[in-house]
Amino acid sequence: GLRVLEALAASGLRSIRFAREVPGLGAIVASDCSPRAAALMARNVALNGVGDLVTPRLADARMLMYQSKAEREPFDVIDLDPYGSPAPFLDAAVQAVSEGGLLCVTCTDMAVMAGNSSETCYSKYGAVSLKGKFCHEMVSAGGSPCPGGGHEGVSHVPRVPRQALRIILHSLDLRANCYQRFVVPLLSVSADFYVRVFVRVFTGQAKVKASASKQALVFHCVGCGSHHLQRLGRATSHGSGYGPTPPEGFGGLLRPFGGPQDALWGRDPACSPCRFKYSTATGPPVGPTCEFCQQRHQVGGPVWAEPLHDPAFVEGVLAALERSPGRFSTEPRLRGMLSVIAEELSDVPLYYTLDGLSSTIHSNTPSLLQLRSALLHAGFRVSLSHACRNAVKTDAPPAALWDIMRCW
Ligand SMILES: [Zn+2]
């Protein structure tokens, strides 16, 4: 069975739920550094009759994780759900998780990640968060007030910035890279006042070379909110006859295990790293001033510029929900969020909000449907974003988007 660590377990509630609700687990270690919490956990574990599976530990989670690595007893799943920032625990977590194992990481320090103190964000996560004048309107990489609430079945998402997901993923990958490991996101969720990411961790010196090209600086215009990404490295395909090369924009993406993209491109997933060569990125992607409004750009990041989700995994979770209706009380919400995620353009990192677009050029706000069909008509791809009801993700470049908005 799988070995699970709940690193900051407090009352042990989640570990007890794992024991009672998740089949196939071999052992669960619930750790907390507070003697009171550890005592409470022991009592709760006994009360719930899960003592055969759950072992309460009074320990500093980091020491416990480093020790598990030293003793070659890694955990298959590590759950980090601290009050505030998980940053101090990431280094130990990326080492103590087994090959292909799962990290579940929650951040609740949204003020830091929303750019209220970008220096603090840098010190914790190695990325500068942005808060521009437009960060509450037209955000590409910033927060959005999302007036009117969330999608059907998805809770209202008030102030969780989209960049938060990409900042924590950047931070996890960077720390894993130190140990020749890298992360593959399965699912990244924005919810009320927190973000939670689920990533698998793999080892491979060759594949770690791809990591620079998966991260990008964000150039964000303070005038109109247009945004451009500057990748930190370039991954170029050798084109060695395995089939068509990945479409533009997917250039940095390496899937370390089989997935729909591999099938689509007809390549052998095990071989993909040897088909790429890595070089220095060139830039910047913008001039000294914005080409649309002549204002300056803020620079944020680096952020994770690859997909936030594994579509096959998301489909799998949806199918599992389908198979056992009524098993979870949160099923409608789960289904609503996962359905939007499944439809999201996974290769488009940032999104625009409708009101942001229209307020910038002082036009009426088009409906989501109108803007969607205009973009589709112009030959671009469009989707919603699970993080915000009013958001549009598109592969249209800013110039095309502004042309469409001006014709409104
Ligand atoms: Zn501009």
CSV table of C-alpha atoms and ligand atoms in Angstrom, one decimal:
chain,number,residue,atom,x,y,z
A,1,GLY,CA,0.0,0.0,0.0
A,2,LEU,CA,1.0,3.6,-0.4
A,3,ARG,CA,2.8,5.5,2.3
A,4,VAL,CA,1.3,8.9,3.1
A,5,LEU,CA,2.6,11.8,5.1
A,6,GLU,CA,0.4,14.6,6.4
A,7,ALA,CA,3.2,16.9,7.3
A,8,LEU,CA,1.4,19.6,9.3
A,9,ALA,CA,-1.5,17.5,10.6
A,10,ALA,CA,-2.8,19.6,13.6
A,11,SER,CA,-5.8,17.6,14.8
A,12,GLY,CA,-5.1,14.8,12.4
A,13,LEU,CA,-8.6,15.2,10.7
A,14,ARG,CA,-7.3,14.8,7.2
A,15,SER,CA,-5.2,11.7,8.0
A,16,ILE,CA,-8.2,10.1,9.6
A,17,ARG,CA,-10.3,10.8,6.5
A,18,PHE,CA,-7.5,9.4,4.3
A,19,ALA,CA,-7.6,6.2,6.5
A,20,ARG,CA,-11.4,5.9,6.3
A,21,GLU,CA,-12.1,7.1,2.8
A,22,VAL,CA,-9.2,6.2,0.6
A,23,PRO,CA,-8.8,2.5,-0.2
A,24,GLY,CA,-5.4,0.9,-0.7
A,25,LEU,CA,-3.3,3.0,1.7
A,26,GLY,CA,-0.5,1.1,3.5
A,27,ALA,CA,0.5,3.6,6.2
A,28,ILE,CA,-0.3,7.2,7.1
A,29,VAL,CA,2.1,9.3,9.2
A,30,ALA,CA,0.4,12.4,10.8
A,31,SER,CA,3.0,14.8,12.0
A,32,ASP,CA,2.9,18.0,14.0
A,33,CYS,CA,5.5,19.9,16.0
A,34,SER,CA,3.1,21.0,18.7
A,35,PRO,CA,2.9,18.5,21.7
A,36,ARG,CA,-0.8,19.6,22.2
A,37,ALA,CA,-1.6,18.8,18.6
A,38,ALA,CA,0.2,15.4,18.7
A,39,ALA,CA,-1.7,14.5,21.9
A,40,LEU,CA,-5.0,15.5,20.3
A,41,MET,CA,-4.1,13.5,17.2
A,42,ALA,CA,-3.4,10.4,19.2
A,43,ARG,CA,-6.8,10.7,20.9
A,44,ASN,CA,-8.7,11.3,17.6
A,45,VAL,CA,-6.9,8.4,15.9
A,46,ALA,CA,-8.0,6.1,18.8
A,47,LEU,CA,-11.5,7.4,18.8
A,48,ASN,CA,-11.9,6.7,15.1
A,49,GLY,CA,-10.4,3.3,15.3
A,50,VAL,CA,-7.8,3.9,12.6
A,51,GLY,CA,-4.7,3.3,14.8
A,52,ASP,CA,-3.6,0.4,12.6
A,53,LEU,CA,-3.2,2.8,9.6
A,54,VAL,CA,-2.4,6.2,11.2
A,55,THR,CA,0.7,6.9,13.2
A,56,PRO,CA,0.7,10.2,15.0
A,57,ARG,CA,4.2,11.8,15.3
A,58,LEU,CA,5.5,14.7,17.4
A,59,ALA,CA,8.1,16.0,15.0
A,60,ASP,CA,9.3,18.9,12.9
A,61,ALA,CA,8.0,18.0,9.5
A,62,ARG,CA,11.2,18.9,7.8
A,63,MET,CA,13.4,16.6,10.0
A,64,LEU,CA,10.9,13.8,9.5
A,65,MET,CA,11.1,14.2,5.7
A,66,TYR,CA,14.9,14.5,5.6
A,67,GLN,CA,15.1,11.5,7.8
A,68,SER,CA,12.8,9.5,5.5
A,69,LYS,CA,15.1,10.4,2.6
A,70,ALA,CA,18.2,9.3,4.5
A,71,GLU,CA,16.6,6.0,5.5
A,72,ARG,CA,15.4,5.5,1.9
A,73,GLU,CA,11.9,5.2,3.0
A,74,PRO,CA,10.2,7.9,0.9
A,75,PHE,CA,6.5,8.8,1.0
A,76,ASP,CA,4.3,8.1,-2.0
A,77,VAL,CA,2.1,11.0,-1.1
A,78,ILE,CA,3.0,14.1,1.0
A,79,ASP,CA,0.3,16.6,1.9
A,80,LEU,CA,1.4,20.1,3.0
A,81,ASP,CA,-1.4,22.3,4.2
A,82,PRO,CA,0.2,24.8,6.5
A,83,TYR,CA,-1.3,28.0,7.9
A,84,GLY,CA,0.2,30.5,5.5
A,85,SER,CA,3.1,29.6,3.3
A,86,PRO,CA,4.4,26.1,2.6
A,87,ALA,CA,7.7,27.6,1.5
A,88,PRO,CA,9.9,26.4,4.4
A,89,PHE,CA,8.8,22.8,3.8
A,90,LEU,CA,9.2,22.5,0.0
A,91,ASP,CA,12.9,21.6,0.0
A,92,ALA,CA,12.4,18.6,2.2
A,93,ALA,CA,9.2,17.6,0.5
A,94,VAL,CA,10.6,17.4,-3.0
A,95,GLN,CA,13.3,15.1,-1.7
A,96,ALA,CA,11.2,12.9,0.6
A,97,VAL,CA,8.6,12.0,-2.1
A,98,SER,CA,9.0,8.7,-3.9
A,99,GLU,CA,9.7,8.5,-7.7
A,100,GLY,CA,6.6,9.6,-9.5
A,101,GLY,CA,5.0,10.3,-6.0
A,102,LEU,CA,2.4,12.9,-5.3
A,103,LEU,CA,2.8,16.3,-3.6
A,104,CYS,CA,-0.3,18.1,-2.5
A,105,VAL,CA,0.5,21.6,-1.5
A,106,THR,CA,-1.7,24.4,-0.3
A,107,CYS,CA,-0.9,28.1,0.0
A,108,THR,CA,-3.0,30.5,1.9
A,109,ASP,CA,-0.7,33.5,1.8
A,110,MET,CA,-2.6,35.1,-1.0
A,111,ALA,CA,-1.7,38.7,-0.1
A,112,VAL,CA,1.9,37.9,-0.7
A,113,MET,CA,1.2,36.1,-4.0
A,114,ALA,CA,-1.1,38.8,-5.2
A,115,GLY,CA,1.7,41.3,-5.3
A,116,ASN,CA,1.0,43.2,-2.1
A,117,SER,CA,4.6,42.6,-1.2
A,118,SER,CA,6.4,41.3,-4.2
A,119,GLU,CA,9.7,41.3,-2.3
A,120,THR,CA,8.3,38.9,0.2
A,121,CYS,CA,7.0,36.7,-2.6
A,122,TYR,CA,10.4,36.6,-4.1
A,123,SER,CA,12.1,35.6,-0.8
A,124,LYS,CA,9.6,32.8,-0.2
A,125,TYR,CA,9.0,31.5,-3.7
A,126,GLY,CA,11.8,32.9,-5.9
A,127,ALA,CA,9.3,34.8,-8.1
A,128,VAL,CA,8.2,38.4,-8.1
A,129,SER,CA,4.4,38.8,-8.0
A,130,LEU,CA,2.7,41.6,-9.8
A,131,LYS,CA,0.1,44.1,-8.7
A,132,GLY,CA,-0.5,46.7,-11.3
A,133,LYS,CA,-3.2,49.3,-11.6
A,134,PHE,CA,-5.0,46.7,-13.7
A,135,CYS,CA,-4.5,43.8,-11.5
A,136,HIS,CA,-8.1,43.8,-10.4
A,137,GLU,CA,-9.5,44.3,-13.9
A,138,MET,CA,-7.6,42.9,-16.7
A,139,VAL,CA,-5.3,40.5,-15.4
A,140,SER,CA,-3.3,38.5,-17.1
A,141,ALA,CA,-1.1,37.4,-14.3
A,142,GLY,CA,-2.9,39.1,-11.5
A,143,GLY,CA,-5.9,38.9,-9.3
A,144,SER,CA,-9.4,39.5,-10.3
A,145,PRO,CA,-12.5,40.5,-8.3
A,146,CYS,CA,-14.7,38.3,-10.5
A,147,PRO,CA,-17.9,40.3,-10.0
A,148,GLY,CA,-21.0,38.1,-9.7
A,149,GLY,CA,-19.4,35.0,-8.4
A,150,GLY,CA,-18.1,31.8,-9.9
A,151,HIS,CA,-19.3,29.4,-12.5
A,152,GLU,CA,-22.3,27.3,-11.9
A,153,GLY,CA,-21.2,24.8,-9.3
A,154,VAL,CA,-18.0,26.6,-8.7
A,155,SER,CA,-17.7,28.7,-5.6
A,156,HIS,CA,-17.1,32.4,-5.8
A,157,VAL,CA,-13.4,33.2,-6.2
A,158,PRO,CA,-12.8,36.5,-4.7
A,159,ARG,CA,-9.1,37.5,-4.6
A,160,VAL,CA,-7.0,34.5,-5.4
A,161,PRO,CA,-4.6,35.6,-8.1
A,162,ARG,CA,-4.1,33.4,-11.0
A,163,GLN,CA,-0.3,33.9,-10.8
A,164,ALA,CA,-0.4,32.2,-7.4
A,165,LEU,CA,-0.7,28.8,-9.0
A,166,ARG,CA,2.1,29.5,-11.4
A,167,ILE,CA,4.3,30.9,-8.7
A,168,ILE,CA,4.0,27.9,-6.4
A,169,LEU,CA,4.6,25.5,-9.4
A,170,HIS,CA,7.7,27.5,-10.4
A,171,SER,CA,9.0,27.2,-6.8
A,172,LEU,CA,8.3,23.5,-6.5
A,173,ASP,CA,10.0,22.7,-9.9
A,174,LEU,CA,13.0,24.9,-9.0
A,175,ARG,CA,13.6,23.2,-5.7
A,176,ALA,CA,13.1,19.8,-7.2
A,177,ASN,CA,15.7,20.7,-9.9
A,178,CYS,CA,18.4,21.0,-7.2
A,179,TYR,CA,18.1,17.2,-6.7
A,180,GLN,CA,17.8,16.4,-10.4
A,181,ARG,CA,14.1,16.1,-10.1
A,182,PHE,CA,11.2,17.9,-11.7
A,183,VAL,CA,7.4,18.3,-11.2
A,184,VAL,CA,4.5,17.4,-13.5
A,185,PRO,CA,1.2,19.2,-12.5
A,186,LEU,CA,-1.8,16.9,-12.4
A,187,LEU,CA,-4.3,19.5,-11.1
A,188,SER,CA,-4.0,23.1,-9.9
A,189,VAL,CA,-7.0,24.6,-8.1
A,190,SER,CA,-7.9,28.2,-7.1
A,191,ALA,CA,-10.5,28.2,-4.4
A,192,ASP,CA,-11.7,30.6,-1.8
A,193,PHE,CA,-8.7,32.3,-0.3
A,194,TYR,CA,-6.2,29.6,-1.1
A,195,VAL,CA,-4.6,27.6,-3.9
A,196,ARG,CA,-3.8,24.0,-3.9
A,197,VAL,CA,-1.6,22.1,-6.4
A,198,PHE,CA,-1.2,18.4,-7.0
A,199,VAL,CA,2.1,17.5,-8.7
A,200,ARG,CA,4.0,14.3,-9.4
A,201,VAL,CA,7.8,14.4,-8.8
A,202,PHE,CA,10.2,12.5,-11.1
A,203,THR,CA,13.9,12.2,-11.4
A,204,GLY,CA,16.0,12.6,-14.6
A,205,GLN,CA,19.1,14.6,-15.3
A,206,ALA,CA,18.2,14.9,-19.0
A,207,LYS,CA,14.6,16.1,-18.4
A,208,VAL,CA,15.7,18.6,-15.7
A,209,LYS,CA,17.4,20.5,-18.5
A,210,ALA,CA,14.0,21.4,-19.8
A,211,SER,CA,13.0,23.2,-16.7
A,212,ALA,CA,14.5,26.6,-17.6
A,213,SER,CA,12.3,26.7,-20.8
A,214,LYS,CA,9.2,25.9,-18.7
A,215,GLN,CA,9.6,29.2,-16.7
A,216,ALA,CA,8.9,32.7,-17.9
A,217,LEU,CA,9.1,36.3,-16.9
A,218,VAL,CA,5.9,38.2,-17.3
A,219,PHE,CA,5.9,41.7,-19.0
A,220,HIS,CA,2.7,43.4,-17.9
A,221,CYS,CA,1.8,46.8,-19.3
A,222,VAL,CA,0.7,49.2,-16.6
A,223,GLY,CA,-1.4,51.1,-19.1
A,224,CYS,CA,-3.5,48.5,-20.9
A,225,GLY,CA,-2.6,45.3,-19.2
A,226,SER,CA,-1.3,43.5,-22.3
A,227,HIS,CA,1.0,40.8,-21.3
A,228,HIS,CA,3.9,38.9,-22.8
A,229,LEU,CA,5.9,36.0,-21.6
A,230,GLN,CA,9.7,35.7,-21.8
A,231,ARG,CA,10.8,32.1,-21.3
A,232,LEU,CA,14.1,31.6,-19.5
A,233,GLY,CA,15.3,29.1,-22.0
A,234,ARG,CA,14.6,27.6,-25.4
A,235,ALA,CA,13.8,24.0,-26.1
A,236,THR,CA,14.0,23.1,-29.8
A,237,SER,CA,12.9,19.9,-31.2
A,238,HIS,CA,15.3,17.8,-33.2
A,239,GLY,CA,12.5,16.6,-35.4
A,240,SER,CA,14.0,13.1,-35.5
A,241,GLY,CA,11.1,11.5,-37.4
A,242,TYR,CA,8.9,10.5,-34.5
A,243,GLY,CA,6.1,12.4,-36.0
A,244,PRO,CA,5.0,16.0,-36.2
A,245,THR,CA,6.6,18.4,-33.8
A,246,PRO,CA,4.5,20.0,-31.0
A,247,PRO,CA,2.6,23.0,-32.1
A,248,GLU,CA,4.1,26.5,-31.5
A,249,GLY,CA,3.6,27.5,-27.9
A,250,PHE,CA,4.1,24.0,-26.7
A,251,GLY,CA,7.7,24.2,-27.4
A,252,GLY,CA,8.9,23.9,-23.9
A,253,LEU,CA,6.5,21.2,-22.9
A,254,LEU,CA,7.9,17.8,-22.1
A,255,ARG,CA,5.6,15.2,-21.0
A,256,PRO,CA,7.5,12.7,-18.9
A,257,PHE,CA,4.9,10.0,-19.2
A,258,GLY,CA,2.4,9.0,-21.8
A,259,GLY,CA,-0.5,11.4,-22.3
A,260,PRO,CA,-2.8,12.6,-25.0
A,261,GLN,CA,-0.2,15.0,-26.4
A,262,ASP,CA,2.3,12.2,-27.0
A,263,ALA,CA,-0.3,10.2,-28.9
A,264,LEU,CA,-1.2,13.3,-30.9
A,265,TRP,CA,2.4,14.0,-31.9
A,266,GLY,CA,3.1,10.4,-32.4
A,267,ARG,CA,6.2,10.4,-30.3
A,268,ASP,CA,7.5,7.9,-27.8
A,269,PRO,CA,7.1,9.6,-24.4
A,270,ALA,CA,10.2,7.8,-23.1
A,271,CYS,CA,12.3,9.3,-25.9
A,272,SER,CA,11.0,12.8,-25.8
A,273,PRO,CA,13.9,14.5,-23.9
A,274,CYS,CA,16.5,13.3,-26.5
A,275,ARG,CA,14.5,14.9,-29.2
A,276,PHE,CA,15.1,18.4,-27.7
A,277,LYS,CA,18.1,20.6,-27.6
A,278,TYR,CA,18.3,23.5,-25.2
A,279,SER,CA,19.7,26.9,-25.8
A,280,THR,CA,19.6,30.5,-24.5
A,281,ALA,CA,16.4,32.4,-24.9
A,282,THR,CA,16.4,35.6,-26.8
A,283,GLY,CA,14.4,38.7,-25.9
A,284,PRO,CA,12.8,40.8,-24.6
A,285,PRO,CA,9.4,40.2,-26.2
A,286,VAL,CA,8.4,43.8,-25.8
A,287,GLY,CA,9.9,47.2,-26.7
A,288,PRO,CA,10.8,49.9,-24.2
A,289,THR,CA,7.2,50.9,-24.2
A,290,CYS,CA,3.9,49.2,-24.9
A,291,GLU,CA,3.1,49.0,-28.6
A,292,PHE,CA,-0.6,49.6,-27.9
A,293,CYS,CA,-0.6,52.4,-25.3
A,294,GLN,CA,3.0,53.5,-25.1
A,295,GLN,CA,3.2,52.9,-21.3
A,296,ARG,CA,5.8,51.0,-19.5
A,297,HIS,CA,5.9,47.3,-18.5
A,298,GLN,CA,6.3,45.8,-15.1
A,299,VAL,CA,8.3,42.7,-14.9
A,300,GLY,CA,7.2,39.8,-12.7
A,301,GLY,CA,8.0,36.1,-12.3
A,302,PRO,CA,9.5,33.8,-13.2
A,303,VAL,CA,6.3,31.8,-13.2
A,304,TRP,CA,5.5,28.3,-14.4
A,305,ALA,CA,4.6,28.8,-18.1
A,306,GLU,CA,3.5,25.2,-18.8
A,307,PRO,CA,0.0,23.7,-18.4
A,308,LEU,CA,-1.5,23.7,-14.9
A,309,HIS,CA,-3.3,20.4,-15.4
A,310,ASP,CA,-2.9,17.0,-16.9
A,311,PRO,CA,-6.1,16.7,-19.1
A,312,ALA,CA,-6.0,12.9,-18.9
A,313,PHE,CA,-5.9,13.0,-15.1
A,314,VAL,CA,-8.8,15.6,-14.9
A,315,GLU,CA,-10.9,13.4,-17.2
A,316,GLY,CA,-10.0,10.4,-15.0
A,317,VAL,CA,-11.3,12.2,-11.9
A,318,LEU,CA,-14.5,13.2,-13.7
A,319,ALA,CA,-15.0,9.6,-14.8
A,320,ALA,CA,-14.5,8.4,-11.2
A,321,LEU,CA,-17.1,10.9,-9.9
A,322,GLU,CA,-19.4,9.6,-12.6
A,323,ARG,CA,-18.9,6.0,-11.5
A,324,SER,CA,-19.9,6.6,-7.8
A,325,PRO,CA,-22.6,9.3,-7.8
A,326,GLY,CA,-23.4,10.7,-4.3
A,327,ARG,CA,-20.1,9.5,-2.8
A,328,PHE,CA,-19.0,13.1,-2.0
A,329,SER,CA,-21.2,15.8,-0.7
A,330,THR,CA,-19.1,18.3,-2.7
A,331,GLU,CA,-19.8,16.4,-5.9
A,332,PRO,CA,-21.6,19.3,-7.8
A,333,ARG,CA,-18.9,21.7,-7.0
A,334,LEU,CA,-16.1,19.2,-7.9
A,335,ARG,CA,-17.9,18.4,-11.2
A,336,GLY,CA,-18.4,22.1,-12.0
A,337,MET,CA,-14.8,23.0,-11.4
A,338,LEU,CA,-13.3,20.0,-13.1
A,339,SER,CA,-15.5,20.4,-16.2
A,340,VAL,CA,-14.3,24.0,-16.7
A,341,ILE,CA,-10.7,22.9,-16.1
A,342,ALA,CA,-11.1,20.0,-18.7
A,343,GLU,CA,-12.2,22.6,-21.3
A,344,GLU,CA,-9.5,25.1,-20.5
A,345,LEU,CA,-6.8,25.9,-23.1
A,346,SER,CA,-4.0,24.2,-21.3
A,347,ASP,CA,-1.2,25.8,-23.3
A,348,VAL,CA,-2.3,29.4,-22.7
A,349,PRO,CA,-0.8,30.5,-19.5
A,350,LEU,CA,-2.7,33.7,-18.8
A,351,TYR,CA,-6.2,35.1,-19.1
A,352,TYR,CA,-8.1,38.3,-19.7
A,353,THR,CA,-11.3,39.4,-17.9
A,354,LEU,CA,-14.1,40.9,-20.0
A,355,ASP,CA,-14.6,44.0,-17.9
A,356,GLY,CA,-10.9,44.6,-17.9
A,357,LEU,CA,-10.8,44.5,-21.7
A,358,SER,CA,-13.7,46.8,-22.2
A,359,SER,CA,-12.8,49.3,-19.5
A,360,THR,CA,-9.4,49.7,-21.0
A,361,ILE,CA,-10.7,50.9,-24.4
A,362,HIS,CA,-14.0,52.4,-22.9
A,363,SER,CA,-16.2,50.1,-24.9
A,364,ASN,CA,-19.4,48.3,-23.8
A,365,THR,CA,-18.7,44.9,-22.3
A,366,PRO,CA,-19.3,42.2,-24.8
A,367,SER,CA,-20.9,39.0,-23.6
A,368,LEU,CA,-18.6,36.1,-23.2
A,369,LEU,CA,-20.4,34.4,-26.0
A,370,GLN,CA,-19.9,37.4,-28.4
A,371,LEU,CA,-16.2,37.7,-27.7
A,372,ARG,CA,-15.8,33.9,-27.9
A,373,SER,CA,-17.4,33.7,-31.4
A,374,ALA,CA,-15.5,36.8,-32.6
A,375,LEU,CA,-12.2,35.2,-31.6
A,376,LEU,CA,-13.2,31.8,-33.0
A,377,HIS,CA,-14.3,33.5,-36.2
A,378,ALA,CA,-10.9,35.1,-36.5
A,379,GLY,CA,-9.3,31.7,-36.3
A,380,PHE,CA,-8.1,31.7,-32.6
A,381,ARG,CA,-8.9,29.2,-29.9
A,382,VAL,CA,-10.9,30.3,-26.8
A,383,SER,CA,-11.9,28.9,-23.5
A,384,LEU,CA,-13.0,29.9,-20.0
A,385,SER,CA,-10.8,29.7,-16.9
A,386,HIS,CA,-11.9,27.9,-13.7
A,387,ALA,CA,-10.2,30.6,-11.7
A,388,CYS,CA,-12.6,33.4,-12.7
A,389,ARG,CA,-16.1,33.5,-14.1
A,390,ASN,CA,-15.5,36.5,-16.4
A,391,ALA,CA,-12.2,35.4,-17.8
A,392,VAL,CA,-11.3,34.4,-21.3
A,393,LYS,CA,-8.3,32.4,-22.3
A,394,THR,CA,-7.2,32.7,-25.9
A,395,ASP,CA,-4.2,32.1,-28.0
A,396,ALA,CA,-4.9,35.3,-29.9
A,397,PRO,CA,-1.9,37.7,-29.6
A,398,PRO,CA,-2.7,41.0,-27.8
A,399,ALA,CA,-2.8,42.9,-31.1
A,400,ALA,CA,-5.6,40.7,-32.5
A,401,LEU,CA,-7.5,40.9,-29.2
A,402,TRP,CA,-7.4,44.7,-29.2
A,403,ASP,CA,-8.4,44.8,-32.9
A,404,ILE,CA,-11.5,42.8,-32.0
A,405,MET,CA,-12.3,44.9,-29.0
A,406,ARG,CA,-11.9,48.1,-30.9
A,407,CYS,CA,-14.4,46.9,-33.6
A,408,TRP,CA,-17.0,46.4,-30.9
B,1,ZN,ZN,-0.3,48.9,-23.0
